[in-house]
């Protein structure tokens, strides 16, 4: 009898422990539940200054030939007042509003109305209905992967209308660049505001919401994990992967067309930027199903950071090199241009292969070959909100044995190549590599904090086997 009672008590204790573990994991896994002063200060800084930074960069190209220091010098010496700069800034126009509304509506249409057909004839391409990763609440969302098709249709229509039917000029994006900036801001703020209201009052999945109680933090980092309208309109996938990224290559093409119009030629530096960034964008769409397993979709909630960031920050600051080259048409020496091309391609190769190795490893549950050998890994476990225990594996061979985020290193090499293509006359085109270094280093630390909370001691074992983050032997 006593033995029976003891067994029952032990079972109750085990159950209690599991509940506590669950609470701990619910409290830790994913976005923070409590806001420290540093996060709050950073968020307030970004909310206040990120829109100004974008404006400053675009304005300095428009009014100061891309010099970042001249506007400041003008203001500090009293040569110009803020109102002088503002008065010379193009305002919102009906034309820009019409172009932007048409663009976003068309992307919504392509996203929700045309099921993927590319996977039916492109060997190796994964499209159509695909599943995302398990959310902290244990939900597995379905997505319609049709981004490649949206990109192809948009670009075919662009070429047909700009070059065959002459319905608009290929310089249309450059010619309306600042008025379009206001439209992008309106959409970015509207969608972020809608997201927080939706998160509070009618979330898609209440169990996957996080409310810290700090309005600024919740607005910036988002409340809902996967806000949706209907079955298929997923905010995160749409804003991350449609209006801004599909436009990225069109924006670069428009800058190249403007360079041709103004200077009578398209320089090799402009071609390099178009080609290297084009590969990066096409890679994104070719691997969109893989993208469902990246941090943006798997771990980040949808707030201003993603909503405004995807609408404004990405299309305006990721395309600075092309914009710069319109004002400064740099013709590179052939050997230098080849060096930049090699750096860009090597960076891309590392970026793609590292991501591919993890994807293959996770898809096959480790039953694959990495560099001709069976992969090495560490077994680990974690729990979802409802207390269900899941098992996972962390690979310790291939590029993942060199460093814990070698994919970021490849990305940084590619980013540096875009900047080097612009020569050394101005700082502005180098903003991208500075920003990406900060973004990916911070992302690496953020991700590791999350993984450590998720996997606990298993993560410690992993970091002991793979001690470096980005550069073996250095960091
Ligand atoms: P990763 O693809 O590196 O994903 C990190 C996640 O992978 C971890 O949270 C963990 O998730 C899992 N993981 C970590 N280590 C291992 C391992 N050893 N074996 C198996 N799984 C592991 O990060 P991102 O999603 O941030 O990046 C994806 C790509 O997108 C990168 O190449 C990055 O450079 C690029 N990127 C580009 C940006 C841009 O603006 N251009 C912005 C952000 C990213 P789990 O919980 O499943 O274990």
Coordinates of C-alpha atoms and ligand atoms in Angstrom, one line a residue:
X1 CA 0.0 0.0 0.0
X2 CA 2.8 2.4 1.1
X3 CA 4.7 1.5 -2.1
X4 CA 1.7 2.2 -4.2
X5 CA 1.2 5.6 -2.6
X6 CA 4.8 6.5 -3.0
X7 CA 4.6 5.6 -6.7
X8 CA 1.5 7.8 -7.1
X9 CA 3.3 10.7 -5.3
X10 CA 6.4 10.3 -7.5
X11 CA 4.1 10.4 -10.6
X12 CA 2.4 13.5 -9.3
X13 CA 5.8 15.2 -8.7
X14 CA 6.9 14.2 -12.2
X15 CA 3.7 15.7 -13.6
X16 CA 4.2 18.9 -11.5
X17 CA 7.8 19.1 -12.8
X18 CA 6.7 18.8 -16.3
X19 CA 4.1 21.6 -15.8
X20 CA 6.8 23.8 -14.4
X21 CA 9.2 22.9 -17.2
X22 CA 6.4 23.8 -19.6
X23 CA 5.9 27.2 -17.9
X24 CA 9.6 27.9 -18.0
X25 CA 9.7 27.0 -21.7
X26 CA 6.6 29.0 -22.4
X27 CA 8.1 31.9 -20.6
X28 CA 11.4 31.7 -22.5
X29 CA 11.0 30.2 -25.8
X30 CA 10.2 32.8 -28.5
X31 CA 10.0 36.5 -27.9
X32 CA 10.6 38.0 -24.4
X33 CA 7.7 38.3 -22.0
X34 CA 9.4 41.0 -20.0
X35 CA 11.1 44.1 -21.4
X36 CA 14.4 45.2 -20.0
X37 CA 15.4 48.9 -20.2
X38 CA 18.0 48.3 -22.9
X39 CA 15.5 46.6 -25.3
X40 CA 13.0 49.4 -24.6
X41 CA 15.6 52.1 -25.2
X42 CA 16.6 50.5 -28.5
X43 CA 13.0 50.1 -29.6
X44 CA 12.2 53.7 -28.8
X45 CA 15.3 54.8 -30.7
X46 CA 14.4 52.7 -33.8
X47 CA 10.7 53.9 -33.7
X48 CA 11.9 57.5 -33.6
X49 CA 14.9 57.4 -35.9
X50 CA 14.6 54.5 -38.4
X51 CA 12.1 56.5 -40.6
X52 CA 14.4 59.5 -40.4
X53 CA 17.5 57.4 -41.3
X54 CA 15.7 56.2 -44.5
X55 CA 14.6 59.7 -45.4
X56 CA 18.1 61.1 -44.7
X57 CA 19.8 58.5 -47.1
X58 CA 17.3 59.0 -49.9
X59 CA 17.2 62.8 -49.5
X60 CA 21.0 63.0 -49.5
X61 CA 21.1 61.2 -52.9
X62 CA 18.3 63.5 -54.3
X63 CA 19.7 66.8 -53.0
X64 CA 23.4 66.2 -52.3
X65 CA 24.6 63.6 -54.8
X66 CA 24.7 60.9 -52.1
X67 CA 27.0 62.7 -49.8
X68 CA 26.1 61.8 -46.2
X69 CA 28.1 64.6 -44.6
X70 CA 27.1 67.6 -46.8
X71 CA 23.5 67.9 -45.5
X72 CA 24.8 67.9 -41.9
X73 CA 27.5 70.4 -42.7
X74 CA 24.9 72.7 -44.4
X75 CA 22.7 72.5 -41.3
X76 CA 25.5 72.9 -38.8
X77 CA 27.0 75.9 -40.5
X78 CA 23.6 77.5 -41.0
X79 CA 24.0 77.4 -44.7
X80 CA 20.6 75.7 -44.9
X81 CA 17.7 75.2 -42.5
X82 CA 15.7 72.0 -42.1
X83 CA 12.8 73.7 -43.8
X84 CA 15.0 74.4 -46.9
X85 CA 15.7 70.7 -47.2
X86 CA 12.2 69.7 -46.5
X87 CA 10.8 72.2 -49.0
X88 CA 12.9 70.7 -51.8
X89 CA 11.7 67.2 -51.0
X90 CA 9.1 65.8 -53.4
X91 CA 5.7 65.3 -51.7
X92 CA 3.2 62.5 -52.1
X93 CA 1.6 62.5 -55.5
X94 CA -1.6 60.9 -56.9
X95 CA 0.6 59.2 -59.5
X96 CA 2.8 57.6 -56.9
X97 CA -0.2 56.6 -54.8
X98 CA -1.8 55.0 -57.9
X99 CA 1.4 53.1 -58.8
X100 CA 1.9 51.9 -55.2
X101 CA -1.7 50.8 -54.7
X102 CA -1.7 48.9 -58.0
X103 CA 1.6 47.2 -57.1
X104 CA 0.5 46.0 -53.7
X105 CA -3.0 45.0 -54.9
X106 CA -1.4 43.1 -57.7
X107 CA 0.9 41.3 -55.3
X108 CA -2.0 40.4 -53.0
X109 CA -3.9 39.1 -56.0
X110 CA -0.9 36.9 -57.1
X111 CA -0.4 35.7 -53.6
X112 CA -3.9 34.6 -52.7
X113 CA -5.5 33.9 -56.1
X114 CA -3.1 31.9 -58.2
X115 CA -2.0 28.6 -56.8
X116 CA 1.5 27.7 -57.7
X117 CA 2.1 26.1 -61.1
X118 CA 6.0 26.4 -61.1
X119 CA 6.5 23.2 -59.1
X120 CA 4.6 21.3 -61.9
X121 CA 7.3 22.0 -64.5
X122 CA 10.5 23.1 -62.7
X123 CA 12.5 20.1 -61.5
X124 CA 13.7 20.4 -58.0
X125 CA 11.5 23.4 -57.1
X126 CA 9.3 23.0 -54.0
X127 CA 6.1 25.1 -54.3
X128 CA 2.3 24.8 -53.6
X129 CA 0.9 24.0 -50.2
X130 CA 3.7 23.6 -47.6
X131 CA 3.9 23.3 -43.8
X132 CA 5.8 25.7 -41.6
X133 CA 7.6 24.8 -38.3
X134 CA 5.9 23.9 -35.0
X135 CA 5.0 27.2 -33.2
X136 CA 5.5 27.6 -29.4
X137 CA 1.8 26.7 -29.0
X138 CA 2.3 23.5 -31.0
X139 CA 0.5 24.7 -34.2
X140 CA 1.7 23.8 -37.7
X141 CA 0.6 26.4 -40.3
X142 CA 0.1 25.7 -44.0
X143 CA 1.4 28.2 -46.6
X144 CA 0.8 28.5 -50.3
X145 CA 4.3 28.8 -51.8
X146 CA 3.9 30.7 -55.0
X147 CA 6.5 33.5 -54.7
X148 CA 8.6 32.4 -57.7
X149 CA 5.6 32.5 -59.9
X150 CA 4.7 36.0 -58.6
X151 CA 8.3 37.2 -59.3
X152 CA 8.2 35.7 -62.9
X153 CA 4.8 37.2 -63.7
X154 CA 5.7 40.6 -62.3
X155 CA 9.0 40.7 -64.3
X156 CA 7.4 39.5 -67.5
X157 CA 4.7 42.2 -67.2
X158 CA 7.4 44.8 -66.4
X159 CA 9.4 44.0 -69.5
X160 CA 6.3 43.8 -71.7
X161 CA 4.9 47.1 -70.5
X162 CA 8.2 49.0 -70.3
X163 CA 9.9 47.8 -73.4
X164 CA 7.2 46.4 -75.8
X165 CA 4.0 48.3 -75.2
X166 CA 5.7 51.4 -73.8
X167 CA 2.9 51.7 -71.3
X168 CA 5.3 53.2 -68.8
X169 CA 9.0 54.1 -68.8
X170 CA 11.5 51.6 -67.2
X171 CA 12.7 54.6 -65.1
X172 CA 9.2 54.9 -63.5
X173 CA 10.4 53.7 -60.1
X174 CA 13.4 56.0 -60.0
X175 CA 11.3 59.0 -61.2
X176 CA 8.8 58.5 -58.4
X177 CA 11.3 57.3 -55.7
X178 CA 10.5 59.8 -53.0
X179 CA 6.7 60.1 -53.5
X180 CA 6.7 56.2 -53.4
X181 CA 8.6 56.4 -50.1
X182 CA 5.6 58.2 -48.5
X183 CA 3.3 55.5 -49.8
X184 CA 5.5 52.7 -48.4
X185 CA 5.5 54.5 -45.1
X186 CA 1.7 54.8 -45.0
X187 CA 1.4 51.1 -45.7
X188 CA 4.1 50.2 -43.2
X189 CA 2.5 52.1 -40.4
X190 CA -1.1 51.0 -41.4
X191 CA -0.2 47.3 -41.4
X192 CA 1.7 47.5 -38.1
X193 CA -1.1 49.4 -36.4
X194 CA -3.6 46.9 -37.8
X195 CA -1.4 44.1 -36.5
X196 CA -1.4 45.3 -32.9
X197 CA -5.2 45.9 -32.9
X198 CA -5.7 42.5 -34.4
X199 CA -3.4 41.0 -31.8
X200 CA -5.3 42.5 -28.9
X201 CA -8.8 42.0 -30.2
X202 CA -9.1 39.2 -32.7
X203 CA -5.9 37.2 -32.9
X204 CA -5.7 34.2 -35.3
X205 CA -4.3 32.0 -32.6
X206 CA -4.5 33.4 -29.1
X207 CA -2.1 30.8 -27.6
X208 CA 0.7 32.0 -29.9
X209 CA 0.3 35.7 -28.8
X210 CA 2.7 37.5 -26.5
X211 CA 1.7 40.6 -24.7
X212 CA 4.3 42.2 -22.5
X213 CA 2.1 45.1 -21.4
X214 CA 4.6 47.6 -22.8
X215 CA 2.9 49.2 -25.7
X216 CA 6.0 50.3 -27.5
X217 CA 7.6 46.8 -27.3
X218 CA 4.4 45.1 -28.4
X219 CA 4.0 47.5 -31.3
X220 CA 7.6 47.1 -32.4
X221 CA 8.0 43.3 -31.9
X222 CA 4.4 42.3 -32.5
X223 CA 1.9 40.4 -30.5
X224 CA 0.7 37.8 -32.9
X225 CA 3.0 35.1 -34.1
X226 CA 1.2 34.3 -37.4
X227 CA -1.5 36.8 -38.0
X228 CA -3.7 35.7 -40.9
X229 CA -6.9 36.7 -42.7
X230 CA -8.8 33.7 -43.9
X231 CA -7.0 30.4 -44.5
X232 CA -4.1 31.6 -46.8
X233 CA -3.4 35.3 -46.3
X234 CA -0.4 35.1 -44.0
X235 CA 0.9 38.6 -43.0
X236 CA 4.4 37.5 -42.3
X237 CA 5.0 35.6 -45.5
X238 CA 3.3 38.2 -47.6
X239 CA 5.0 41.3 -46.3
X240 CA 8.4 39.5 -45.9
X241 CA 8.3 37.9 -49.2
X242 CA 6.2 39.9 -51.7
X243 CA 5.8 43.7 -52.2
X244 CA 9.4 44.6 -51.2
X245 CA 11.5 41.6 -52.4
X246 CA 9.7 41.1 -55.7
X247 CA 10.2 44.9 -56.3
X248 CA 13.9 44.7 -55.3
X249 CA 15.1 43.5 -58.7
X250 CA 12.6 45.8 -60.5
X251 CA 14.0 48.8 -58.5
X252 CA 17.5 47.9 -59.6
X253 CA 16.4 47.5 -63.2
X254 CA 14.8 50.9 -63.0
X255 CA 18.0 52.4 -61.6
X256 CA 20.0 50.8 -64.5
X257 CA 17.5 52.3 -67.0
X258 CA 18.0 55.7 -65.4
X259 CA 21.7 55.5 -65.6
X260 CA 21.4 54.7 -69.3
X261 CA 19.1 57.6 -69.8
X262 CA 21.3 60.1 -67.9
X263 CA 24.8 58.9 -68.9
X264 CA 24.3 57.0 -72.1
X265 CA 25.6 53.7 -70.7
X266 CA 25.0 51.1 -68.1
X267 CA 28.3 50.7 -66.2
X268 CA 29.8 47.3 -65.2
X269 CA 29.3 48.2 -61.5
X270 CA 25.6 48.6 -62.1
X271 CA 25.5 45.3 -64.0
X272 CA 27.4 43.7 -61.0
X273 CA 24.9 45.0 -58.5
X274 CA 22.0 43.9 -60.6
X275 CA 23.4 40.4 -61.2
X276 CA 24.6 39.7 -57.6
X277 CA 21.4 41.1 -55.9
X278 CA 19.3 39.4 -58.6
X279 CA 20.9 36.0 -57.7
X280 CA 20.1 36.7 -54.0
X281 CA 16.5 37.6 -54.7
X282 CA 15.9 34.6 -57.1
X283 CA 17.5 32.3 -54.5
X284 CA 15.0 33.6 -52.0
X285 CA 12.1 32.7 -54.3
X286 CA 13.6 29.4 -55.4
X287 CA 13.9 28.4 -51.7
X288 CA 10.8 30.0 -50.4
X289 CA 9.6 26.7 -48.8
X290 CA 12.9 26.6 -46.9
X291 CA 12.3 30.2 -45.9
X292 CA 9.3 28.9 -43.8
X293 CA 11.9 27.4 -41.4
X294 CA 14.0 30.6 -41.0
X295 CA 13.9 32.9 -37.9
X296 CA 11.6 35.5 -39.6
X297 CA 8.8 33.0 -40.0
X298 CA 9.6 30.5 -37.3
X299 CA 10.3 32.8 -34.4
X300 CA 9.6 36.5 -34.9
X301 CA 6.1 37.9 -34.1
X302 CA 4.6 40.3 -36.6
X303 CA 4.9 43.9 -35.6
X304 CA 6.4 47.2 -36.8
X305 CA 9.8 45.6 -37.1
X306 CA 8.6 43.3 -39.8
X307 CA 5.6 45.3 -41.1
X308 CA 7.3 48.6 -41.6
X309 CA 10.7 47.1 -42.1
X310 CA 9.5 45.0 -45.1
X311 CA 7.6 47.9 -46.6
X312 CA 10.1 50.7 -46.2
X313 CA 13.5 49.7 -44.8
X314 CA 14.1 46.7 -47.2
X315 CA 13.2 48.3 -50.6
X316 CA 14.8 51.6 -49.8
X317 CA 18.0 50.7 -48.0
X318 CA 18.8 47.4 -49.6
X319 CA 18.8 49.1 -53.0
X320 CA 21.1 52.0 -52.1
X321 CA 24.0 50.7 -54.3
X322 CA 21.9 50.9 -57.5
X323 CA 20.6 54.4 -56.5
X324 CA 24.1 55.6 -55.8
X325 CA 25.3 54.4 -59.2
X326 CA 22.7 56.5 -60.9
X327 CA 24.4 59.6 -59.4
X328 CA 27.9 58.2 -59.6
X329 CA 28.3 56.0 -62.7
X330 CA 31.4 54.0 -61.7
X331 CA 33.2 52.0 -64.4
X332 CA 35.4 49.4 -62.7
X333 CA 38.7 48.0 -63.9
X334 CA 38.0 44.6 -65.3
X335 CA 40.3 42.7 -62.8
X336 CA 38.7 44.6 -59.9
X337 CA 35.2 43.9 -61.2
X338 CA 36.1 40.2 -61.5
X339 CA 37.4 40.1 -57.9
X340 CA 34.1 41.6 -56.7
X341 CA 32.1 39.1 -58.8
X342 CA 34.2 36.2 -57.3
X343 CA 33.7 37.5 -53.7
X344 CA 29.9 37.9 -54.3
X345 CA 29.6 34.4 -55.8
X346 CA 31.8 32.8 -53.1
X347 CA 29.7 34.5 -50.4
X348 CA 26.5 33.3 -52.2
X349 CA 27.9 29.7 -52.4
X350 CA 28.7 29.6 -48.7
X351 CA 25.3 31.2 -47.8
X352 CA 23.4 28.8 -50.0
X353 CA 25.3 25.6 -49.1
X354 CA 25.2 26.3 -45.4
X355 CA 21.4 26.8 -45.5
X356 CA 21.0 23.8 -47.8
X357 CA 22.9 21.5 -45.4
X358 CA 20.7 22.4 -42.5
X359 CA 17.6 22.1 -44.5
X360 CA 18.6 18.7 -45.9
X361 CA 19.6 17.5 -42.5
X362 CA 16.3 18.6 -40.9
X363 CA 14.1 17.4 -43.7
X364 CA 15.7 13.9 -43.7
X365 CA 16.0 13.8 -39.9
X366 CA 19.7 13.3 -40.3
X367 CA 19.4 10.5 -42.8
X368 CA 21.5 12.2 -45.5
X369 CA 25.1 12.8 -46.5
X370 CA 26.9 16.0 -45.9
X371 CA 30.2 16.3 -47.8
X372 CA 30.0 12.6 -48.6
X373 CA 29.6 11.5 -45.0
X374 CA 26.8 10.8 -42.6
X375 CA 26.2 14.0 -40.6
X376 CA 27.3 14.3 -37.0
X377 CA 24.8 15.8 -34.5
X378 CA 23.6 16.3 -31.0
X379 CA 20.2 15.0 -29.9
X380 CA 18.1 17.6 -28.1
X381 CA 14.6 18.0 -26.8
X382 CA 12.2 20.9 -26.0
X383 CA 8.6 21.4 -24.9
X384 CA 5.6 23.4 -26.4
X385 CA 3.1 25.4 -24.3
X386 CA 0.8 22.3 -23.8
X387 CA 3.6 20.3 -22.3
X388 CA 4.2 18.1 -25.3
X389 CA 7.8 17.0 -25.6
X390 CA 9.5 17.3 -29.0
X391 CA 12.8 16.0 -30.1
X392 CA 15.2 17.7 -32.5
X393 CA 18.8 17.5 -33.7
X394 CA 21.6 20.0 -34.0
X395 CA 24.1 19.2 -36.7
X396 CA 27.8 19.5 -35.8
X397 CA 29.4 18.6 -39.2
X398 CA 29.6 20.3 -42.6
X399 CA 29.6 24.1 -42.5
X400 CA 27.7 23.8 -39.2
X401 CA 30.8 22.2 -37.7
X402 CA 32.9 25.2 -38.7
X403 CA 30.8 27.9 -37.0
X404 CA 27.3 28.1 -35.5
X405 CA 26.1 30.6 -38.2
X406 CA 28.4 30.3 -41.2
X407 CA 25.4 31.1 -43.4
X408 CA 25.5 34.6 -42.0
X409 CA 29.2 34.8 -42.9
X410 CA 28.5 33.9 -46.5
X411 CA 25.7 36.5 -46.5
X412 CA 28.1 39.1 -45.2
X413 CA 30.7 38.3 -47.9
X414 CA 28.0 38.8 -50.6
X415 CA 26.8 42.0 -49.0
X416 CA 30.4 43.4 -49.0
X417 CA 30.7 42.6 -52.7
X418 CA 27.6 44.8 -53.5
X419 CA 29.3 47.7 -51.7
X420 CA 32.7 47.2 -53.2
X421 CA 31.1 47.4 -56.6
X422 CA 30.5 51.1 -56.0
X423 CA 34.1 52.1 -55.6
X424 CA 35.5 54.1 -52.6
X425 CA 34.3 57.7 -53.2
X426 CA 31.4 57.8 -50.8
X427 CA 30.3 56.1 -47.5
X428 CA 26.6 55.7 -48.5
X429 CA 26.9 52.5 -50.5
X430 CA 28.7 50.9 -47.6
X431 CA 25.8 51.4 -45.3
X432 CA 24.5 48.0 -46.4
X433 CA 27.5 46.0 -45.1
X434 CA 27.6 48.0 -41.8
X435 CA 23.9 47.4 -41.3
X436 CA 24.1 43.7 -42.2
X437 CA 27.0 43.2 -39.8
X438 CA 25.0 44.7 -37.0
X439 CA 21.8 42.9 -38.0
X440 CA 23.3 39.5 -38.4
X441 CA 25.6 39.7 -35.3
X442 CA 22.6 40.8 -33.2
X443 CA 20.4 38.1 -34.8
X444 CA 23.0 35.5 -34.0
X445 CA 23.1 36.5 -30.4
X446 CA 19.3 36.7 -30.2
X447 CA 18.9 33.3 -31.9
X448 CA 21.4 31.7 -29.5
X449 CA 19.6 33.1 -26.5
X450 CA 16.4 31.6 -27.8
X451 CA 18.0 28.3 -28.6
X452 CA 19.6 28.2 -25.2
X453 CA 16.2 28.7 -23.6
X454 CA 14.6 26.2 -25.9
X455 CA 17.2 23.4 -25.6
X456 CA 18.8 24.1 -22.2
X457 CA 21.7 21.8 -21.4
X458 CA 21.6 20.2 -24.9
X459 CA 22.5 23.7 -26.4
X460 CA 25.4 23.9 -24.0
X461 CA 26.7 20.6 -25.3
X462 CA 26.3 21.9 -28.9
X463 CA 28.3 25.1 -28.2
X464 CA 31.0 23.1 -26.6
X465 CA 31.4 21.1 -29.8
X466 CA 31.0 24.1 -32.1
X467 CA 32.5 27.0 -30.1
X468 CA 32.5 29.8 -32.7
X469 CA 29.6 31.9 -34.0
X470 CA 30.6 33.4 -37.3
X471 CA 34.3 33.0 -38.0
X472 CA 36.2 29.9 -36.8
X473 CA 39.0 30.9 -34.4
X474 CA 37.9 34.6 -34.2
X475 CA 34.2 35.1 -33.1
Ligands
LIG1 P1 19.2 30.1 -39.5 O1 18.8 29.6 -40.9 O2 20.7 30.0 -39.2 O3 18.3 29.4 -38.5 C1 18.6 29.4 -37.1 C2 17.8 28.3 -36.5 O4 18.3 27.0 -37.1 C3 18.0 28.1 -35.0 O5 17.0 29.0 -34.4 C4 17.7 26.7 -34.8 O6 16.2 26.5 -34.9 C5 18.3 26.0 -36.0 N1 19.6 25.6 -35.9 C6 20.7 26.3 -35.3 N2 21.8 25.6 -35.3 C7 21.5 24.4 -35.9 C8 22.3 23.2 -36.2 N3 23.5 23.1 -35.9 N4 21.6 22.2 -36.9 C9 20.3 22.3 -37.2 N5 19.6 23.4 -36.9 C10 20.1 24.4 -36.3 O7 18.9 31.6 -39.3 P2 18.0 32.7 -40.1 O8 16.7 32.2 -40.2 O9 18.2 34.0 -39.3 O10 18.7 32.9 -41.5 C11 18.4 32.2 -42.7 C12 19.2 32.9 -43.8 O11 18.6 34.1 -44.1 C13 20.6 33.2 -43.4 O12 21.5 32.7 -44.4 C14 20.7 34.7 -43.3 O13 22.0 35.1 -43.7 C15 19.6 35.1 -44.2 N6 19.0 36.4 -43.7 C16 19.1 37.5 -44.5 C17 18.6 38.7 -44.0 C18 18.6 39.9 -44.9 O14 18.0 40.9 -44.5 N7 19.2 39.8 -46.1 C19 17.9 38.8 -42.7 C20 17.9 37.6 -42.0 C21 18.5 36.5 -42.4 P3 15.4 25.3 -34.2 O15 14.6 26.0 -33.2 O16 14.6 24.8 -35.3 O17 16.4 24.4 -33.7

